[in-house]
XYZ file of C-alpha atoms in Angstrom:
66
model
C -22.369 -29.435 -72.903
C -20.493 -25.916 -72.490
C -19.613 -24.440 -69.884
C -21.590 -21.560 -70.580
C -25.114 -23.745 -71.429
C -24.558 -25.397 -68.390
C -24.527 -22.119 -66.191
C -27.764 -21.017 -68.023
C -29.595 -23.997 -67.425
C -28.623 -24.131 -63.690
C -29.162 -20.086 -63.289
C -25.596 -19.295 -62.134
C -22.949 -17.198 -63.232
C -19.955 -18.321 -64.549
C -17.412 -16.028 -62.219
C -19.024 -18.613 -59.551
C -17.542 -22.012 -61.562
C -14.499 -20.543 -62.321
C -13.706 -19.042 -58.846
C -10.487 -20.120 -57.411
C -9.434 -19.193 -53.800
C -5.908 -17.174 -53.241
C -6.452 -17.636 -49.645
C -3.169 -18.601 -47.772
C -2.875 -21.569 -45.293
C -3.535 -20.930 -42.188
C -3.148 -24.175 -40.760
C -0.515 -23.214 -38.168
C -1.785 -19.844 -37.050
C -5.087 -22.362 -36.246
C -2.967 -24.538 -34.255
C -1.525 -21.537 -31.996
C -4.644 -20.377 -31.287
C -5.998 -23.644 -30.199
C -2.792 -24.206 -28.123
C -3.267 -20.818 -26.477
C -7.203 -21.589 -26.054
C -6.610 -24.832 -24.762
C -4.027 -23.240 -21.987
C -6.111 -20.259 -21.280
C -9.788 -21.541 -21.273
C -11.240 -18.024 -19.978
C -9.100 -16.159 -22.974
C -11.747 -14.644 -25.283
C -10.624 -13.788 -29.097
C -9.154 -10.961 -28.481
C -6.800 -11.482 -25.016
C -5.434 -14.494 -27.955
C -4.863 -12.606 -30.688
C -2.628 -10.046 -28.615
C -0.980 -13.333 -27.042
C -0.384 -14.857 -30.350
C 0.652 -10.813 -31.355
C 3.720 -11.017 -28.308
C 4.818 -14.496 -29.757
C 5.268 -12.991 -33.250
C 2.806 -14.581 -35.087
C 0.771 -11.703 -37.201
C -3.028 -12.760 -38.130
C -4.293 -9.562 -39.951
C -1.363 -7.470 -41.746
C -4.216 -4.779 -41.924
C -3.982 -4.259 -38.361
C -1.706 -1.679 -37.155
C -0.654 -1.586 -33.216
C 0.112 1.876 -32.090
């Protein structure tokens, strides 16, 4: 069966099937934070992320300190 037949039978679009992520790996930015979290229990997300910000480790390049 086609691709195409398939997505019409199931009632989904095709962008959906083809979709592939180009999301990086974040594996060891999720490791500092848990390192931090696990030192700091009373640390919420923010008091973290400028912790993890003073090591040098940059979560969001959209963010802009100033």
């Amino acid at each position: 069966m086609s691709q195409r037949r398939a997505c019409q039978a199931l009632s989904i679009d095709r962008s959906t099937v083809r979709y592939t992520s180009i999301r990086p790996d974040d594996g060891p930015l999720r490791e500092a934070m848990k390192a931090v979290a696990a030192e700091r229990r009373r640390f919420g997300y923010r008091r973290i992320h400028i912790m993890l910000e003073r090591q040098g480790i940059v979560m969001n390049q959209n963010h802009r300190s100033g």
